[in-house]
């Protein structure tokens, strides 16, 4: 309105203009006055203005800053594309590689850790107590183990290491990855194959009085094959002469010294730890303490984790906080052994004695199986 009054004073002829023309001229003059009084840079930005925040910095802070080259998001993208186009082709590829290799932020639904080849394996022996050792040691927070026997190094080696790796649990860098397959100890190719995977693999062997182990082995097989011949018929070629049948697997497994010779061709003795199957029953915490030391772990599994189950005749893990019942091994463990006549047992002890003595000398420990 002020602009209109000024216009009418400066140009007296304006009163002769018609109403419509006068309104148009008035609006035009108002616009010119507005532009003169409020330059574009001084107009206040709206909250949704795409202008970068560096142009809206508080006055005092802005005066302290050096001049900034600031672009809107759209201009910035255009400028970035133009700059990249001007780069040499090799530089463009490196820039693209950096963007592609930039890791995405971790997602909550992703599982922690990676599947790694085992750095510790329980390689034997059957019916010695391998399942007990695995179940006891895996309660340690720094141990993760495959739940089932993989039989990779004896039956499935042709499937390759990546197949073997896929069977392993996910572990963190600080955790021990473990598996157990007790038939490895008596498999001729197993030491060489494990060494080819990693010469640093730690090996655990659970041994037991070979006579008791053979009877336990037979008892398990008999539960699956009721029409099996008698223990004596399988164990002896001629019992009256005391000739033992070394080809029977239940007898052959107990020749620990012979099997160990094969392992020592590929691994130093310090890399093999022997667990006493007998002491595992009478002192599970003591045996597990030595296993933890061998694996380089803090002694977390202690006597507070065990109680003796008189029905089964061996120790069980006490009830975890997350479970309603104690953790004992399955029905296949702790079976009552088949009764074998005393004469056959004494003949087998005589047969195993020289092999046992040699084994004691090789490992530097007397397991007192006599």
mmCIF file of C-alpha atoms in Angstrom:
data_model
loop_
_atom_site.group_PDB
_atom_site.id
_atom_site.type_symbol
_atom_site.label_atom_id
_atom_site.label_comp_id
_atom_site.label_asym_id
_atom_site.label_seq_id
_atom_site.Cartn_x
_atom_site.Cartn_y
_atom_site.Cartn_z
ATOM 1 C CA UNK A 1 0.000 0.000 0.000
ATOM 2 C CA UNK A 2 2.889 2.366 0.788
ATOM 3 C CA UNK A 3 4.280 1.675 -2.657
ATOM 4 C CA UNK A 4 0.896 2.623 -4.216
ATOM 5 C CA UNK A 5 0.730 5.971 -2.343
ATOM 6 C CA UNK A 6 4.279 6.843 -3.408
ATOM 7 C CA UNK A 7 3.401 5.979 -6.997
ATOM 8 C CA UNK A 8 0.293 8.219 -6.986
ATOM 9 C CA UNK A 9 2.326 11.166 -5.672
ATOM 10 C CA UNK A 10 5.134 10.751 -8.196
ATOM 11 C CA UNK A 11 2.799 10.204 -11.115
ATOM 12 C CA UNK A 12 -0.302 12.435 -10.813
ATOM 13 C CA UNK A 13 -1.839 10.961 -13.975
ATOM 14 C CA UNK A 14 -2.311 7.635 -12.157
ATOM 15 C CA UNK A 15 -5.785 8.713 -10.918
ATOM 16 C CA UNK A 16 -7.004 8.589 -14.499
ATOM 17 C CA UNK A 17 -6.197 4.837 -14.780
ATOM 18 C CA UNK A 18 -9.094 2.473 -14.639
ATOM 19 C CA UNK A 19 -9.570 0.295 -11.518
ATOM 20 C CA UNK A 20 -8.283 -2.941 -13.092
ATOM 21 C CA UNK A 21 -5.184 -1.363 -14.562
ATOM 22 C CA UNK A 22 -4.519 0.450 -11.324
ATOM 23 C CA UNK A 23 -4.610 -2.869 -9.411
ATOM 24 C CA UNK A 24 -2.196 -4.560 -11.820
ATOM 25 C CA UNK A 25 0.267 -1.698 -11.626
ATOM 26 C CA UNK A 26 -0.028 -1.673 -7.832
ATOM 27 C CA UNK A 27 0.750 -5.398 -7.571
ATOM 28 C CA UNK A 28 3.746 -5.048 -9.867
ATOM 29 C CA UNK A 29 5.134 -2.164 -7.826
ATOM 30 C CA UNK A 30 4.571 -4.122 -4.606
ATOM 31 C CA UNK A 31 6.578 -7.009 -6.001
ATOM 32 C CA UNK A 32 9.469 -4.710 -6.953
ATOM 33 C CA UNK A 33 9.497 -3.181 -3.471
ATOM 34 C CA UNK A 34 9.474 -6.634 -1.849
ATOM 35 C CA UNK A 35 12.424 -7.795 -3.940
ATOM 36 C CA UNK A 36 14.364 -4.635 -3.068
ATOM 37 C CA UNK A 37 13.724 -4.943 0.674
ATOM 38 C CA UNK A 38 14.201 -8.770 0.987
ATOM 39 C CA UNK A 39 16.987 -10.176 -1.209
ATOM 40 C CA UNK A 40 16.786 -13.917 -1.954
ATOM 41 C CA UNK A 41 19.730 -14.878 0.310
ATOM 42 C CA UNK A 42 18.073 -13.257 3.361
ATOM 43 C CA UNK A 43 14.779 -15.106 3.102
ATOM 44 C CA UNK A 44 14.410 -17.552 6.000
ATOM 45 C CA UNK A 45 14.758 -21.215 5.057
ATOM 46 C CA UNK A 46 11.875 -23.579 5.680
ATOM 47 C CA UNK A 47 12.445 -26.657 7.788
ATOM 48 C CA UNK A 48 12.226 -28.878 4.729
ATOM 49 C CA UNK A 49 14.648 -26.773 2.699
ATOM 50 C CA UNK A 50 17.177 -29.087 1.006
ATOM 51 C CA UNK A 51 19.957 -26.502 1.455
ATOM 52 C CA UNK A 52 22.773 -28.143 3.460
ATOM 53 C CA UNK A 53 22.893 -27.332 7.155
ATOM 54 C CA UNK A 54 26.310 -25.675 6.802
ATOM 55 C CA UNK A 55 24.530 -22.621 5.250
ATOM 56 C CA UNK A 56 22.165 -22.419 8.203
ATOM 57 C CA UNK A 57 24.862 -22.443 10.906
ATOM 58 C CA UNK A 58 24.339 -20.005 13.751
ATOM 59 C CA UNK A 59 25.766 -16.550 13.035
ATOM 60 C CA UNK A 60 28.464 -16.515 15.711
ATOM 61 C CA UNK A 61 29.738 -19.950 14.738
ATOM 62 C CA UNK A 62 29.615 -19.082 11.035
ATOM 63 C CA UNK A 63 31.805 -16.028 11.541
ATOM 64 C CA UNK A 64 34.481 -18.170 13.188
ATOM 65 C CA UNK A 65 34.523 -20.709 10.384
ATOM 66 C CA UNK A 66 36.456 -20.469 7.189
ATOM 67 C CA UNK A 67 34.377 -20.125 3.996
ATOM 68 C CA UNK A 68 32.771 -23.437 3.060
ATOM 69 C CA UNK A 69 31.913 -24.875 -0.286
ATOM 70 C CA UNK A 70 28.529 -26.356 0.391
ATOM 71 C CA UNK A 71 26.205 -28.169 -1.961
ATOM 72 C CA UNK A 72 22.690 -29.448 -1.757
ATOM 73 C CA UNK A 73 22.338 -33.269 -1.700
ATOM 74 C CA UNK A 74 21.293 -33.296 -5.351
ATOM 75 C CA UNK A 75 24.170 -31.025 -6.395
ATOM 76 C CA UNK A 76 26.571 -33.128 -4.326
ATOM 77 C CA UNK A 77 25.543 -36.298 -6.163
ATOM 78 C CA UNK A 78 25.963 -34.576 -9.510
ATOM 79 C CA UNK A 79 29.360 -33.209 -8.498
ATOM 80 C CA UNK A 80 30.484 -36.675 -7.230
ATOM 81 C CA UNK A 81 29.435 -38.347 -10.491
ATOM 82 C CA UNK A 82 31.222 -35.688 -12.522
ATOM 83 C CA UNK A 83 34.393 -36.020 -10.435
ATOM 84 C CA UNK A 84 34.400 -39.803 -10.791
ATOM 85 C CA UNK A 85 33.900 -39.561 -14.556
ATOM 86 C CA UNK A 86 36.940 -37.312 -14.742
ATOM 87 C CA UNK A 87 39.134 -39.862 -12.915
ATOM 88 C CA UNK A 88 41.380 -42.294 -14.820
ATOM 89 C CA UNK A 89 39.750 -45.662 -15.439
ATOM 90 C CA UNK A 90 41.978 -47.448 -12.876
ATOM 91 C CA UNK A 91 41.030 -44.953 -10.189
ATOM 92 C CA UNK A 92 37.347 -45.474 -10.999
ATOM 93 C CA UNK A 93 37.727 -49.224 -10.513
ATOM 94 C CA UNK A 94 39.502 -48.731 -7.175
ATOM 95 C CA UNK A 95 36.776 -46.364 -5.984
ATOM 96 C CA UNK A 96 34.105 -48.859 -6.961
ATOM 97 C CA UNK A 97 36.019 -51.649 -5.164
ATOM 98 C CA UNK A 98 36.183 -49.587 -1.971
ATOM 99 C CA UNK A 99 32.430 -49.067 -2.079
ATOM 100 C CA UNK A 100 31.745 -52.740 -2.810
ATOM 101 C CA UNK A 101 34.100 -53.972 -0.073
ATOM 102 C CA UNK A 102 32.760 -51.680 2.613
ATOM 103 C CA UNK A 103 31.214 -54.059 5.180
ATOM 104 C CA UNK A 104 27.562 -53.667 5.993
ATOM 105 C CA UNK A 105 26.686 -52.906 9.594
ATOM 106 C CA UNK A 106 26.053 -56.060 11.666
ATOM 107 C CA UNK A 107 22.454 -57.237 11.715
ATOM 108 C CA UNK A 108 20.897 -58.612 14.868
ATOM 109 C CA UNK A 109 19.561 -61.688 13.077
ATOM 110 C CA UNK A 110 23.007 -62.851 11.901
ATOM 111 C CA UNK A 111 24.690 -65.679 13.834
ATOM 112 C CA UNK A 112 27.939 -64.955 15.619
ATOM 113 C CA UNK A 113 31.214 -66.627 14.689
ATOM 114 C CA UNK A 114 32.339 -68.706 11.739
ATOM 115 C CA UNK A 115 32.504 -72.372 10.887
ATOM 116 C CA UNK A 116 36.112 -73.431 11.220
ATOM 117 C CA UNK A 117 37.962 -76.691 10.813
ATOM 118 C CA UNK A 118 38.491 -78.301 14.242
ATOM 119 C CA UNK A 119 41.651 -77.476 16.156
ATOM 120 C CA UNK A 120 41.046 -80.391 18.556
ATOM 121 C CA UNK A 121 39.736 -83.892 17.817
ATOM 122 C CA UNK A 122 38.869 -86.777 20.128
ATOM 123 C CA UNK A 123 40.247 -89.580 17.966
ATOM 124 C CA UNK A 124 39.630 -92.603 20.182
ATOM 125 C CA UNK A 125 39.019 -95.094 21.469
ATOM 126 C CA UNK A 126 35.666 -96.776 21.020
ATOM 127 C CA UNK A 127 34.024 -97.708 24.342
ATOM 128 C CA UNK A 128 36.755 -95.886 26.211
ATOM 129 C CA UNK A 129 34.682 -92.909 27.374
ATOM 130 C CA UNK A 130 34.878 -90.541 24.416
ATOM 131 C CA UNK A 131 31.248 -89.443 24.623
ATOM 132 C CA UNK A 132 31.645 -88.597 28.309
ATOM 133 C CA UNK A 133 34.737 -86.478 27.618
ATOM 134 C CA UNK A 134 32.947 -84.616 24.827
ATOM 135 C CA UNK A 135 29.821 -83.924 26.888
ATOM 136 C CA UNK A 136 31.855 -82.843 29.914
ATOM 137 C CA UNK A 137 34.267 -80.525 28.064
ATOM 138 C CA UNK A 138 31.613 -78.882 25.906
ATOM 139 C CA UNK A 139 30.024 -77.203 28.934
ATOM 140 C CA UNK A 140 33.115 -74.999 28.920
ATOM 141 C CA UNK A 141 32.096 -71.642 27.366
ATOM 142 C CA UNK A 142 35.200 -71.612 25.156
ATOM 143 C CA UNK A 143 34.525 -75.016 23.567
ATOM 144 C CA UNK A 144 32.093 -75.709 20.734
ATOM 145 C CA UNK A 145 31.764 -79.236 19.351
ATOM 146 C CA UNK A 146 29.984 -81.088 16.580
ATOM 147 C CA UNK A 147 27.238 -83.144 18.185
ATOM 148 C CA UNK A 148 27.543 -86.274 16.047
ATOM 149 C CA UNK A 149 30.502 -88.313 14.863
ATOM 150 C CA UNK A 150 31.486 -87.028 11.436
ATOM 151 C CA UNK A 151 33.627 -90.011 10.328
ATOM 152 C CA UNK A 152 35.325 -87.672 7.887
ATOM 153 C CA UNK A 153 38.861 -89.024 8.069
ATOM 154 C CA UNK A 154 37.811 -92.675 7.800
ATOM 155 C CA UNK A 155 34.604 -92.863 5.725
ATOM 156 C CA UNK A 156 33.867 -89.487 4.130
ATOM 157 C CA UNK A 157 37.274 -88.116 3.190
ATOM 158 C CA UNK A 158 36.357 -87.891 -0.490
ATOM 159 C CA UNK A 159 33.709 -85.276 0.342
ATOM 160 C CA UNK A 160 36.424 -82.695 0.944
ATOM 161 C CA UNK A 161 37.379 -80.285 3.705
ATOM 162 C CA UNK A 162 34.632 -77.778 2.913
ATOM 163 C CA UNK A 163 32.012 -80.464 3.540
ATOM 164 C CA UNK A 164 33.791 -81.275 6.789
ATOM 165 C CA UNK A 165 33.864 -77.588 7.753
ATOM 166 C CA UNK A 166 30.118 -77.312 7.125
ATOM 167 C CA UNK A 167 29.489 -79.858 9.909
ATOM 168 C CA UNK A 168 31.266 -77.746 12.505
ATOM 169 C CA UNK A 169 29.488 -75.333 14.873
ATOM 170 C CA UNK A 170 30.010 -71.591 14.579
ATOM 171 C CA UNK A 171 32.789 -70.422 16.873
ATOM 172 C CA UNK A 172 34.413 -67.161 17.832
ATOM 173 C CA UNK A 173 38.119 -66.618 17.282
ATOM 174 C CA UNK A 174 38.915 -67.377 20.934
ATOM 175 C CA UNK A 175 36.894 -70.614 21.069
ATOM 176 C CA UNK A 176 38.035 -74.193 20.451
ATOM 177 C CA UNK A 177 36.285 -76.118 17.668
ATOM 178 C CA UNK A 178 36.110 -79.834 18.407
ATOM 179 C CA UNK A 179 34.735 -83.084 17.065
ATOM 180 C CA UNK A 180 34.965 -86.715 18.096
ATOM 181 C CA UNK A 181 35.088 -89.895 16.046
ATOM 182 C CA UNK A 182 36.715 -92.730 18.078
ATOM 183 C CA UNK A 183 37.307 -94.963 15.058
ATOM 184 C CA UNK A 184 40.039 -92.563 13.848
ATOM 185 C CA UNK A 185 42.562 -94.040 16.288
ATOM 186 C CA UNK A 186 42.554 -97.417 14.525
ATOM 187 C CA UNK A 187 42.244 -96.055 10.962
ATOM 188 C CA UNK A 188 45.600 -96.267 9.210
ATOM 189 C CA UNK A 189 45.018 -93.227 6.963
ATOM 190 C CA UNK A 190 43.595 -90.940 9.676
ATOM 191 C CA UNK A 191 46.891 -89.557 11.104
ATOM 192 C CA UNK A 192 48.212 -88.599 7.661
ATOM 193 C CA UNK A 193 44.911 -87.012 6.640
ATOM 194 C CA UNK A 194 44.532 -84.994 9.836
ATOM 195 C CA UNK A 195 48.142 -83.851 9.558
ATOM 196 C CA UNK A 196 47.464 -82.719 5.968
ATOM 197 C CA UNK A 197 44.577 -80.606 7.268
ATOM 198 C CA UNK A 198 46.662 -79.058 10.059
ATOM 199 C CA UNK A 199 49.827 -80.193 11.785
ATOM 200 C CA UNK A 200 48.766 -78.088 14.792
ATOM 201 C CA UNK A 201 45.616 -80.144 15.513
ATOM 202 C CA UNK A 202 45.456 -81.280 19.132
ATOM 203 C CA UNK A 203 44.465 -84.917 19.611
ATOM 204 C CA UNK A 204 42.708 -86.527 22.576
ATOM 205 C CA UNK A 205 42.704 -90.289 23.115
ATOM 206 C CA UNK A 206 40.538 -91.843 25.835
ATOM 207 C CA UNK A 207 41.998 -95.231 26.752
ATOM 208 C CA UNK A 208 40.697 -97.982 28.990
ATOM 209 C CA UNK A 209 41.783 -101.415 30.164
ATOM 210 C CA UNK A 210 41.731 -103.273 26.808
ATOM 211 C CA UNK A 211 40.090 -106.381 28.287
ATOM 212 C CA UNK A 212 37.250 -104.402 29.870
ATOM 213 C CA UNK A 213 36.966 -102.323 26.684
ATOM 214 C CA UNK A 214 36.622 -105.478 24.528
ATOM 215 C CA UNK A 215 33.856 -106.872 26.770
ATOM 216 C CA UNK A 216 32.033 -103.497 26.653
ATOM 217 C CA UNK A 217 32.378 -103.446 22.860
ATOM 218 C CA UNK A 218 30.935 -106.957 22.603
ATOM 219 C CA UNK A 219 28.059 -106.073 24.966
ATOM 220 C CA UNK A 220 27.074 -103.133 22.761
ATOM 221 C CA UNK A 221 27.195 -105.209 19.576
ATOM 222 C CA UNK A 222 25.189 -108.001 21.202
ATOM 223 C CA UNK A 223 22.410 -105.525 22.082
ATOM 224 C CA UNK A 224 22.015 -104.844 18.353
ATOM 225 C CA UNK A 225 22.692 -108.383 17.111
ATOM 226 C CA UNK A 226 21.213 -110.910 19.567
ATOM 227 C CA UNK A 227 22.312 -113.964 17.537
ATOM 228 C CA UNK A 228 25.991 -113.002 17.800
ATOM 229 C CA UNK A 229 28.397 -115.881 18.639
ATOM 230 C CA UNK A 230 29.751 -116.008 22.175
ATOM 231 C CA UNK A 231 32.537 -113.686 23.295
ATOM 232 C CA UNK A 232 34.989 -116.586 23.631
ATOM 233 C CA UNK A 233 34.239 -117.866 20.122
ATOM 234 C CA UNK A 234 35.060 -114.441 18.671
ATOM 235 C CA UNK A 235 38.024 -113.616 20.899
ATOM 236 C CA UNK A 236 39.992 -116.853 20.466
ATOM 237 C CA UNK A 237 41.143 -118.881 17.530
ATOM 238 C CA UNK A 238 41.897 -121.674 19.982
ATOM 239 C CA UNK A 239 41.022 -120.937 23.617
ATOM 240 C CA UNK A 240 42.495 -124.159 24.971
ATOM 241 C CA UNK A 241 45.883 -123.054 23.631
ATOM 242 C CA UNK A 242 45.296 -119.406 24.481
ATOM 243 C CA UNK A 243 45.533 -118.229 20.852
ATOM 244 C CA UNK A 244 43.741 -114.871 20.533
ATOM 245 C CA UNK A 245 42.118 -113.792 17.281
ATOM 246 C CA UNK A 246 43.766 -110.424 16.594
ATOM 247 C CA UNK A 247 41.631 -109.893 13.496
ATOM 248 C CA UNK A 248 38.489 -109.391 15.593
ATOM 249 C CA UNK A 249 37.948 -105.650 15.823
ATOM 250 C CA UNK A 250 37.078 -105.720 19.538
ATOM 251 C CA UNK A 251 40.500 -107.254 20.238
ATOM 252 C CA UNK A 252 42.468 -105.243 17.684
ATOM 253 C CA UNK A 253 41.357 -101.840 19.051
ATOM 254 C CA UNK A 254 43.007 -102.584 22.414
ATOM 255 C CA UNK A 255 46.484 -102.877 20.852
ATOM 256 C CA UNK A 256 47.134 -99.245 21.709
ATOM 257 C CA UNK A 257 50.907 -99.344 21.249
ATOM 258 C CA UNK A 258 50.623 -100.518 17.640
ATOM 259 C CA UNK A 259 48.117 -97.806 16.706
ATOM 260 C CA UNK A 260 50.076 -95.089 18.514
ATOM 261 C CA UNK A 261 53.189 -95.867 16.463
ATOM 262 C CA UNK A 262 51.260 -94.842 13.356
ATOM 263 C CA UNK A 263 50.175 -91.532 14.935
ATOM 264 C CA UNK A 264 53.682 -90.671 16.092
ATOM 265 C CA UNK A 265 54.839 -90.687 12.468
ATOM 266 C CA UNK A 266 52.782 -87.529 11.917
ATOM 267 C CA UNK A 267 52.340 -85.897 15.345
ATOM 268 C CA UNK A 268 54.694 -85.329 18.284
ATOM 269 C CA UNK A 269 53.698 -86.991 21.536
ATOM 270 C CA UNK A 270 53.228 -83.562 23.169
ATOM 271 C CA UNK A 271 50.334 -82.943 20.788
ATOM 272 C CA UNK A 272 48.437 -86.029 21.976
ATOM 273 C CA UNK A 273 46.666 -86.127 25.345
ATOM 274 C CA UNK A 274 45.618 -89.425 26.916
ATOM 275 C CA UNK A 275 42.582 -89.588 29.191
ATOM 276 C CA UNK A 276 42.193 -92.536 31.570
ATOM 277 C CA UNK A 277 38.763 -94.081 31.114
ATOM 278 C CA UNK A 278 38.941 -95.485 34.647
ATOM 279 C CA UNK A 279 39.821 -92.154 36.289
ATOM 280 C CA UNK A 280 37.154 -90.458 34.201
ATOM 281 C CA UNK A 281 34.659 -92.461 36.294
ATOM 282 C CA UNK A 282 36.300 -92.068 39.704
ATOM 283 C CA UNK A 283 37.604 -88.509 39.288
ATOM 284 C CA UNK A 284 35.931 -86.752 36.335
ATOM 285 C CA UNK A 285 36.905 -83.278 37.544
ATOM 286 C CA UNK A 286 40.576 -84.235 37.751
ATOM 287 C CA UNK A 287 40.603 -85.693 34.233
ATOM 288 C CA UNK A 288 38.739 -82.677 32.829
ATOM 289 C CA UNK A 289 41.204 -80.323 34.534
ATOM 290 C CA UNK A 290 44.012 -81.961 32.573
ATOM 291 C CA UNK A 291 42.020 -81.797 29.346
ATOM 292 C CA UNK A 292 41.420 -78.086 29.862
ATOM 293 C CA UNK A 293 45.132 -77.539 30.498
ATOM 294 C CA UNK A 294 45.996 -79.437 27.321
ATOM 295 C CA UNK A 295 43.609 -77.282 25.270
ATOM 296 C CA UNK A 296 44.973 -74.083 26.826
ATOM 297 C CA UNK A 297 41.699 -73.267 28.556
ATOM 298 C CA UNK A 298 40.966 -71.806 31.942
ATOM 299 C CA UNK A 299 39.827 -74.458 34.435
ATOM 300 C CA UNK A 300 36.111 -73.757 34.519
ATOM 301 C CA UNK A 301 34.752 -77.340 34.531
ATOM 302 C CA UNK A 302 35.338 -78.493 38.135
ATOM 303 C CA UNK A 303 33.980 -80.982 40.669
ATOM 304 C CA UNK A 304 30.977 -78.724 41.296
ATOM 305 C CA UNK A 305 29.636 -79.791 37.879
ATOM 306 C CA UNK A 306 29.462 -83.545 38.638
ATOM 307 C CA UNK A 307 27.647 -86.074 40.764
ATOM 308 C CA UNK A 308 27.932 -89.865 40.724
ATOM 309 C CA UNK A 309 24.944 -91.771 39.386
ATOM 310 C CA UNK A 310 24.920 -95.082 41.259
ATOM 311 C CA UNK A 311 22.338 -96.612 38.909
ATOM 312 C CA UNK A 312 24.454 -96.084 35.808
ATOM 313 C CA UNK A 313 27.753 -96.462 37.608
ATOM 314 C CA UNK A 314 29.399 -93.337 36.240
ATOM 315 C CA UNK A 315 29.313 -89.569 36.821
ATOM 316 C CA UNK A 316 26.686 -87.246 35.398
ATOM 317 C CA UNK A 317 26.553 -83.496 35.041
ATOM 318 C CA UNK A 318 24.533 -81.672 37.654
ATOM 319 C CA UNK A 319 21.307 -79.999 36.590
ATOM 320 C CA UNK A 320 22.007 -76.855 34.581
ATOM 321 C CA UNK A 321 20.005 -73.764 35.509
ATOM 322 C CA UNK A 322 18.175 -73.929 32.166
ATOM 323 C CA UNK A 323 17.134 -77.580 32.580
ATOM 324 C CA UNK A 324 14.717 -79.432 34.810
ATOM 325 C CA UNK A 325 16.830 -82.575 35.091
ATOM 326 C CA UNK A 326 20.493 -83.629 35.331
ATOM 327 C CA UNK A 327 22.461 -84.452 32.196
ATOM 328 C CA UNK A 328 23.467 -88.115 32.047
ATOM 329 C CA UNK A 329 24.680 -90.048 29.044
ATOM 330 C CA UNK A 330 22.186 -92.083 27.047
ATOM 331 C CA UNK A 331 20.863 -95.591 27.600
ATOM 332 C CA UNK A 332 23.653 -97.054 25.479
ATOM 333 C CA UNK A 333 26.154 -95.974 28.143
ATOM 334 C CA UNK A 334 26.593 -97.866 31.375
ATOM 335 C CA UNK A 335 25.134 -101.197 30.218
ATOM 336 C CA UNK A 336 25.721 -104.196 32.429
ATOM 337 C CA UNK A 337 28.504 -106.204 30.812
ATOM 338 C CA UNK A 338 28.065 -109.738 29.602
ATOM 339 C CA UNK A 339 29.533 -112.239 32.081
ATOM 340 C CA UNK A 340 32.757 -113.765 30.764
ATOM 341 C CA UNK A 341 34.401 -116.759 32.453
ATOM 342 C CA UNK A 342 37.475 -116.000 34.524
ATOM 343 C CA UNK A 343 39.809 -118.190 32.489
ATOM 344 C CA UNK A 344 39.101 -116.231 29.276
ATOM 345 C CA UNK A 345 39.725 -112.928 31.055
ATOM 346 C CA UNK A 346 43.079 -114.120 32.421
ATOM 347 C CA UNK A 347 44.115 -115.377 28.986
ATOM 348 C CA UNK A 348 43.310 -111.972 27.484
ATOM 349 C CA UNK A 349 45.266 -110.187 30.225
ATOM 350 C CA UNK A 350 48.289 -112.316 29.423
ATOM 351 C CA UNK A 351 47.855 -111.504 25.748
ATOM 352 C CA UNK A 352 47.595 -107.728 26.256
ATOM 353 C CA UNK A 353 50.332 -107.428 28.915
ATOM 354 C CA UNK A 354 53.331 -106.846 26.601
ATOM 355 C CA UNK A 355 51.356 -104.384 24.485
ATOM 356 C CA UNK A 356 50.264 -102.502 27.610
ATOM 357 C CA UNK A 357 53.814 -102.273 28.945
ATOM 358 C CA UNK A 358 55.028 -100.917 25.627
ATOM 359 C CA UNK A 359 52.196 -98.390 25.606
ATOM 360 C CA UNK A 360 53.086 -97.213 29.124
ATOM 361 C CA UNK A 361 56.679 -96.674 27.999
ATOM 362 C CA UNK A 362 55.640 -94.771 24.868
ATOM 363 C CA UNK A 363 53.383 -92.305 26.696
ATOM 364 C CA UNK A 364 55.398 -92.140 29.923
ATOM 365 C CA UNK A 365 52.482 -93.145 32.152
ATOM 366 C CA UNK A 366 51.397 -96.367 33.873
ATOM 367 C CA UNK A 367 47.626 -96.813 33.608
ATOM 368 C CA UNK A 368 47.764 -99.845 35.985
ATOM 369 C CA UNK A 369 45.592 -102.211 33.966
ATOM 370 C CA UNK A 370 47.097 -105.327 35.516
#
